PDB file of C-alpha atoms in Angstrom:
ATOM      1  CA  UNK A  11      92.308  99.880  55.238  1.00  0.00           C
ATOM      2  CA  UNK A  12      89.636 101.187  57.512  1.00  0.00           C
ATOM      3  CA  UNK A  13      89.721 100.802  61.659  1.00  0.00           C
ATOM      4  CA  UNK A  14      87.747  98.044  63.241  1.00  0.00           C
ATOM      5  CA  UNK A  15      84.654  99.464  65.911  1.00  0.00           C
ATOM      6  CA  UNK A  16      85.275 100.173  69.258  1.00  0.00           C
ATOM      7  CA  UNK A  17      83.895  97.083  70.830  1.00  0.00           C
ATOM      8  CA  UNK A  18      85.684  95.293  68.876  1.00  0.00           C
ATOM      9  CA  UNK A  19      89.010  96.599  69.372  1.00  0.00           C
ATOM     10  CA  UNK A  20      87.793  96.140  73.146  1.00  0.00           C
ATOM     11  CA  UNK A  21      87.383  92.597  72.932  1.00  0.00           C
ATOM     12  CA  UNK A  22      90.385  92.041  71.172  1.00  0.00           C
ATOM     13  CA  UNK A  23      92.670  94.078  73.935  1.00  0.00           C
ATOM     14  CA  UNK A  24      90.545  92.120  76.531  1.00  0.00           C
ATOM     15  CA  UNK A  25      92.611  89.158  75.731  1.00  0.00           C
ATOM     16  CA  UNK A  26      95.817  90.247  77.322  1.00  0.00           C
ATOM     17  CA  UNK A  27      95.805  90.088  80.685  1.00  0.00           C
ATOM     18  CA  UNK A  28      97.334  92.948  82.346  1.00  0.00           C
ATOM     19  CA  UNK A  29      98.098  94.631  86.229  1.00  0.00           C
ATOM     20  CA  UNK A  30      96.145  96.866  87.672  1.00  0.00           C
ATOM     21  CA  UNK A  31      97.538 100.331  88.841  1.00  0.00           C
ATOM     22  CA  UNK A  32      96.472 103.172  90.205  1.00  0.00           C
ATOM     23  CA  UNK A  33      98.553 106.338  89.323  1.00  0.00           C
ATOM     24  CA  UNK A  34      98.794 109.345  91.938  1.00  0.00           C
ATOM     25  CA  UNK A  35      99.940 112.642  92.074  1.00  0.00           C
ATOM     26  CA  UNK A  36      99.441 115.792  93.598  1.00  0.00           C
ATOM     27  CA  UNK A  37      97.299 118.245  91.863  1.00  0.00           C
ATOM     28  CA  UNK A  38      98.421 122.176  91.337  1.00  0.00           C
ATOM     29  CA  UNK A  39      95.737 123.244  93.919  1.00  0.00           C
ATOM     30  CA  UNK A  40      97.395 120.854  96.410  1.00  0.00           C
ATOM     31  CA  UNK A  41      94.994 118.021  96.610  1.00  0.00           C
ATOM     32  CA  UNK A  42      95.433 113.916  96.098  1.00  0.00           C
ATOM     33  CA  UNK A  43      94.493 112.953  92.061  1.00  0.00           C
ATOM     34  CA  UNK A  44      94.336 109.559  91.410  1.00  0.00           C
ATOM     35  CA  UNK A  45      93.266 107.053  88.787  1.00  0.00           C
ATOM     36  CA  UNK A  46      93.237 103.145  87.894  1.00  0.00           C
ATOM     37  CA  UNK A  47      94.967 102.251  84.654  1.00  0.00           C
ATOM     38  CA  UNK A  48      96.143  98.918  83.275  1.00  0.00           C
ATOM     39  CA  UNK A  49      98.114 100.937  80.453  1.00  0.00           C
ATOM     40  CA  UNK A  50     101.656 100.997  82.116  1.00  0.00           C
ATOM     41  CA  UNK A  51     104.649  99.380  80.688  1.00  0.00           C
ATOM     42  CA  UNK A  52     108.571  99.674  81.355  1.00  0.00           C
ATOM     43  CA  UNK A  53     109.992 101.606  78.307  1.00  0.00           C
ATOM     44  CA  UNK A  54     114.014 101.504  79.186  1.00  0.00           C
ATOM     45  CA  UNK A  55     116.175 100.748  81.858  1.00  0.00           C
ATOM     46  CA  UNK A  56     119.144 103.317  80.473  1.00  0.00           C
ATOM     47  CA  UNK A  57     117.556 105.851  81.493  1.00  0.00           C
ATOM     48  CA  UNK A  58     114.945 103.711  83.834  1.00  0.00           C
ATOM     49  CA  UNK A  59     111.652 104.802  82.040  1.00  0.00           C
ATOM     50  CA  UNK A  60     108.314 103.823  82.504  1.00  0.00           C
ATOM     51  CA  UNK A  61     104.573 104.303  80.036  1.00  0.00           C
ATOM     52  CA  UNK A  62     101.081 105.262  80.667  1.00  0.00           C
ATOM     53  CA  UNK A  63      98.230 106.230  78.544  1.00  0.00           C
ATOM     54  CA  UNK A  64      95.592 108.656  80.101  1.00  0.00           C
ATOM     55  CA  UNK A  65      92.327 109.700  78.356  1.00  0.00           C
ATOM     56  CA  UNK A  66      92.178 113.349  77.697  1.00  0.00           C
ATOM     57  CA  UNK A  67      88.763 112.776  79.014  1.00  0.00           C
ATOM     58  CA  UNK A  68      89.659 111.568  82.756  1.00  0.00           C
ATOM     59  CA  UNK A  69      90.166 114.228  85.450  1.00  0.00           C
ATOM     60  CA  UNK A  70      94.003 112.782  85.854  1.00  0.00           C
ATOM     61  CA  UNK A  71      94.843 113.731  82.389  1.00  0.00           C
ATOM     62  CA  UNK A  72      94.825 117.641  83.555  1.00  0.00           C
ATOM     63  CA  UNK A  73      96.786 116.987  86.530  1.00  0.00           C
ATOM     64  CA  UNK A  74      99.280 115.395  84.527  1.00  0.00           C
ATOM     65  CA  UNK A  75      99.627 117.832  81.680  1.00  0.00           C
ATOM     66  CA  UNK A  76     100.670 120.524  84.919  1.00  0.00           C
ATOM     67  CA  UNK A  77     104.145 118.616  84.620  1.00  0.00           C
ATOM     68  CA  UNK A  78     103.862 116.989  88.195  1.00  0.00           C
ATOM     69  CA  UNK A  79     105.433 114.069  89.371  1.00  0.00           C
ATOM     70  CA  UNK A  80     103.366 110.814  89.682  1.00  0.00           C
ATOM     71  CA  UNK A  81     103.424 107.444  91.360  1.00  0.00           C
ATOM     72  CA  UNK A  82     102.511 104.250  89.548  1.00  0.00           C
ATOM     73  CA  UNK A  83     101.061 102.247  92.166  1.00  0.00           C
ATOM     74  CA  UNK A  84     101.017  98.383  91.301  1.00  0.00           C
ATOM     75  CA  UNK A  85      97.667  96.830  93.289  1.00  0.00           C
ATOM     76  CA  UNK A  86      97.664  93.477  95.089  1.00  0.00           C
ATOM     77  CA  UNK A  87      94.858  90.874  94.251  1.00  0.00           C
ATOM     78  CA  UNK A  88      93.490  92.165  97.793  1.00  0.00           C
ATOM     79  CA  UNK A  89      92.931  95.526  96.066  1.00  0.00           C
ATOM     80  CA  UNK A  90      90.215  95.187  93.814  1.00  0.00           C
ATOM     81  CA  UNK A  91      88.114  97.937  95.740  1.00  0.00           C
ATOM     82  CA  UNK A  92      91.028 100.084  94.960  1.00  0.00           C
ATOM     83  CA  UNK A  93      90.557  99.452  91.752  1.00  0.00           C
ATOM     84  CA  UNK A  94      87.379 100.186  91.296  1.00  0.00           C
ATOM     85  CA  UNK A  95      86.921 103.198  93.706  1.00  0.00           C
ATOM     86  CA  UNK A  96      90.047 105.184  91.661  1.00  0.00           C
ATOM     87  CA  UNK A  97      88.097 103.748  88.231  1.00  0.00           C
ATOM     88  CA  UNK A  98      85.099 105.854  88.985  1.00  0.00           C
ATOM     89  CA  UNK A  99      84.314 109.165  88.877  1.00  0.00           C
ATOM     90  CA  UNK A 100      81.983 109.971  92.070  1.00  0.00           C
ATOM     91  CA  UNK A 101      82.638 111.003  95.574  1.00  0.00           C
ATOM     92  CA  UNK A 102      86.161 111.455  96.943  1.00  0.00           C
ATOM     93  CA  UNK A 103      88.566 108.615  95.476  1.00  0.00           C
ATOM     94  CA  UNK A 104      90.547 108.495  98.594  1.00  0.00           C
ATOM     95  CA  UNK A 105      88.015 108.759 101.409  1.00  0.00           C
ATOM     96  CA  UNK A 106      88.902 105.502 103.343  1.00  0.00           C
ATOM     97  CA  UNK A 107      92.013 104.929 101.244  1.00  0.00           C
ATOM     98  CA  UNK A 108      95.472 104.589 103.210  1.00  0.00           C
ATOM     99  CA  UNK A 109      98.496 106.280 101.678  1.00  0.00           C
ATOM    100  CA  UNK A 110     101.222 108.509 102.407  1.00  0.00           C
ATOM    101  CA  UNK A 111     102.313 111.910 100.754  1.00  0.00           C
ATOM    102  CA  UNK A 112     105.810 112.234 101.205  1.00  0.00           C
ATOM    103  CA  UNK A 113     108.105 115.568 101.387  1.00  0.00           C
ATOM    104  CA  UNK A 114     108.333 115.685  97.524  1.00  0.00           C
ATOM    105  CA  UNK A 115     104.681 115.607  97.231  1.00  0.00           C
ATOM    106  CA  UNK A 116     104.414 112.133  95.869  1.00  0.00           C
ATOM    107  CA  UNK A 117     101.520 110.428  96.715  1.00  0.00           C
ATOM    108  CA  UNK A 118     101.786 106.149  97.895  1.00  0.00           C
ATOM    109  CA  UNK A 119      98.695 104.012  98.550  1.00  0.00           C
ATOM    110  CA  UNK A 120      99.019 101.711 101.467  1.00  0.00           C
ATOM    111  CA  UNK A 121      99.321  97.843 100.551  1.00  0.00           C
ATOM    112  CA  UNK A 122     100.378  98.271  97.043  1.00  0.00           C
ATOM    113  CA  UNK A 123     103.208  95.714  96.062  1.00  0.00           C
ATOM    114  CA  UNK A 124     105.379  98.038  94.194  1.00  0.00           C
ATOM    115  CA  UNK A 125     105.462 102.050  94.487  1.00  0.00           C
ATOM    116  CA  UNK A 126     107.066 103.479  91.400  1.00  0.00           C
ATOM    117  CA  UNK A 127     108.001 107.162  91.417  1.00  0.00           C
ATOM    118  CA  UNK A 128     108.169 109.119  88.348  1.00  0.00           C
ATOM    119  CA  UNK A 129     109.559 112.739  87.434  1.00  0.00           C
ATOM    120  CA  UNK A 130     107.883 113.897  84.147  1.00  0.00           C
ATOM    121  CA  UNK A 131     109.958 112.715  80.979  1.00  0.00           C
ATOM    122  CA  UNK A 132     108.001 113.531  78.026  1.00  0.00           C
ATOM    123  CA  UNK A 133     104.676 112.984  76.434  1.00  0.00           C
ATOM    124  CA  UNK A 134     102.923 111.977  73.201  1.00  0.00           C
ATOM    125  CA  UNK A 135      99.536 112.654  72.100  1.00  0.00           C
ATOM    126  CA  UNK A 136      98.079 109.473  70.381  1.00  0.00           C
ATOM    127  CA  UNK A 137      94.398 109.879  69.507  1.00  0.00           C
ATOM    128  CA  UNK A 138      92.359 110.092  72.169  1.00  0.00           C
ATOM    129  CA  UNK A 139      94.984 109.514  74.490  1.00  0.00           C
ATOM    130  CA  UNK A 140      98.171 110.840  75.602  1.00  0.00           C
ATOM    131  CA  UNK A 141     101.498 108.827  76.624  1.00  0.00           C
ATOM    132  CA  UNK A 142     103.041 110.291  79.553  1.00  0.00           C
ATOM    133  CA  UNK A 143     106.721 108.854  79.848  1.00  0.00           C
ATOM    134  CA  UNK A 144     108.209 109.223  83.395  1.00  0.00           C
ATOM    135  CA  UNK A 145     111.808 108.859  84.442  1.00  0.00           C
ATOM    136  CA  UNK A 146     111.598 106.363  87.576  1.00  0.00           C
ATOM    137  CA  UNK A 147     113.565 108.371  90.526  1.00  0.00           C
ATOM    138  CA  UNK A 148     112.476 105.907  93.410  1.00  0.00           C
ATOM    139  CA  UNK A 149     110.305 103.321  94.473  1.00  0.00           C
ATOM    140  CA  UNK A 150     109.296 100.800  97.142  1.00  0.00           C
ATOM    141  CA  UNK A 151     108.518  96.901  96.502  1.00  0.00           C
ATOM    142  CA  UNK A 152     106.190  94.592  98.928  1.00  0.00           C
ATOM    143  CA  UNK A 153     105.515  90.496  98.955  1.00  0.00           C
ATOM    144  CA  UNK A 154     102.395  89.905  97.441  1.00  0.00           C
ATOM    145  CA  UNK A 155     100.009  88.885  94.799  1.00  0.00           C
ATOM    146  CA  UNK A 156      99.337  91.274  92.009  1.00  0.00           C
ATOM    147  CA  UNK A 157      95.721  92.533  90.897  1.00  0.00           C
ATOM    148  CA  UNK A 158      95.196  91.282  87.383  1.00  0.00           C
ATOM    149  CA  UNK A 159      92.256  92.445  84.611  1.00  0.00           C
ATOM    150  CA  UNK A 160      90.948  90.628  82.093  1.00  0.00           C
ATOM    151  CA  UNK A 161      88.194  90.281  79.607  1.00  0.00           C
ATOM    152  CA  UNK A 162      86.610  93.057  81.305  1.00  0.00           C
ATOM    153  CA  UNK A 163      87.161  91.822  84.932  1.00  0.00           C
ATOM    154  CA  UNK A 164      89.501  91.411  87.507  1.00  0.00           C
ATOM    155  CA  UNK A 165      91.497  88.167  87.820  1.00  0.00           C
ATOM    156  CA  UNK A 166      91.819  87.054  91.594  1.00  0.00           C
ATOM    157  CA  UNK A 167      93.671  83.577  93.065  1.00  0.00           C
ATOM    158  CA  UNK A 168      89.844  82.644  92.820  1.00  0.00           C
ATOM    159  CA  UNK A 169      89.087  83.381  89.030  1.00  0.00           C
ATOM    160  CA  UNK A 170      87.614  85.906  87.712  1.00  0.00           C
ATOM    161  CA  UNK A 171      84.999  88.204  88.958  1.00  0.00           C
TER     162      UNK A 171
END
């Protein structure tokens, strides 16, 4: 059996339509690291464990393989800018973001629905990615909407754009 290309294994995953997060966490030299993902998932609730894949090419995947805590924070559908601004790579991701850093370090965005706070659980390298498990020690929820992707865009009460 021999793997499918890229694009099309991008197509295909395109079909599922998935949240939008952006994970946080405080970087050994003490600065704010951030980075959108639509790769989380619940894992267990005994112990309460959460999923997310991070390219060993994005700056986020060194932050995380320090061991430091991380937040998954779930975006709103008012938070495509979000999105986007933590889904490139220039200029300071959190210039003219809101968020918090509380006393443990952890890092929340402001207007998020849901702020899920992970301790470091274990990890699993899986090609060109690694899965990060985190034990969920906290969190915050909000009323809203959430921020959905698909087929390569984001999904809004309008449609997609």
């Amino acid at each position: 059996m021999t793997d499918i290309d890229s694009a099309q294994f991008r197509q295909l995953c395109g079909r599922f339509a998935t949240g939008v997060v952006v994970i946080t966490a405080t970087a050994p030299t003490g600065s704010p690291a951030g980075m959108t993902a639509n790769s989380f998932a619940s894992v267990s609730l005994v112990p309460p464990l959460i999923s997310i894949n991070v390219d060993h090419a994005a700056d986020m995947y060194g932050v995380l393989e320090a061991g430091v805590d991380f937040v998954i924070n779930i975006l709103s559908s008012e938070q495509e800018a979000v999105s986007r601004r933590f889904a490139s790579g220039v200029g300071s991701k959190f210039d003219g973001i809101g968020y918090r850093q509380d006393e443990r370090g952890l890092i929340v965005l402001d207007g998020v629905i849901a702020a899920i706070e992970c301790g470091r659980h274990s990890q699993f390298v899986a090609g060109d990615h690694t899965i990060y498990v985190g034990r969920v020690v906290g969190g915050t929820v909000h009323d809203g909407r959430p921020l959905l992707y698909y087929r390569g865009g984001y999904l809004t009460p309008g449609g997609i754009s």
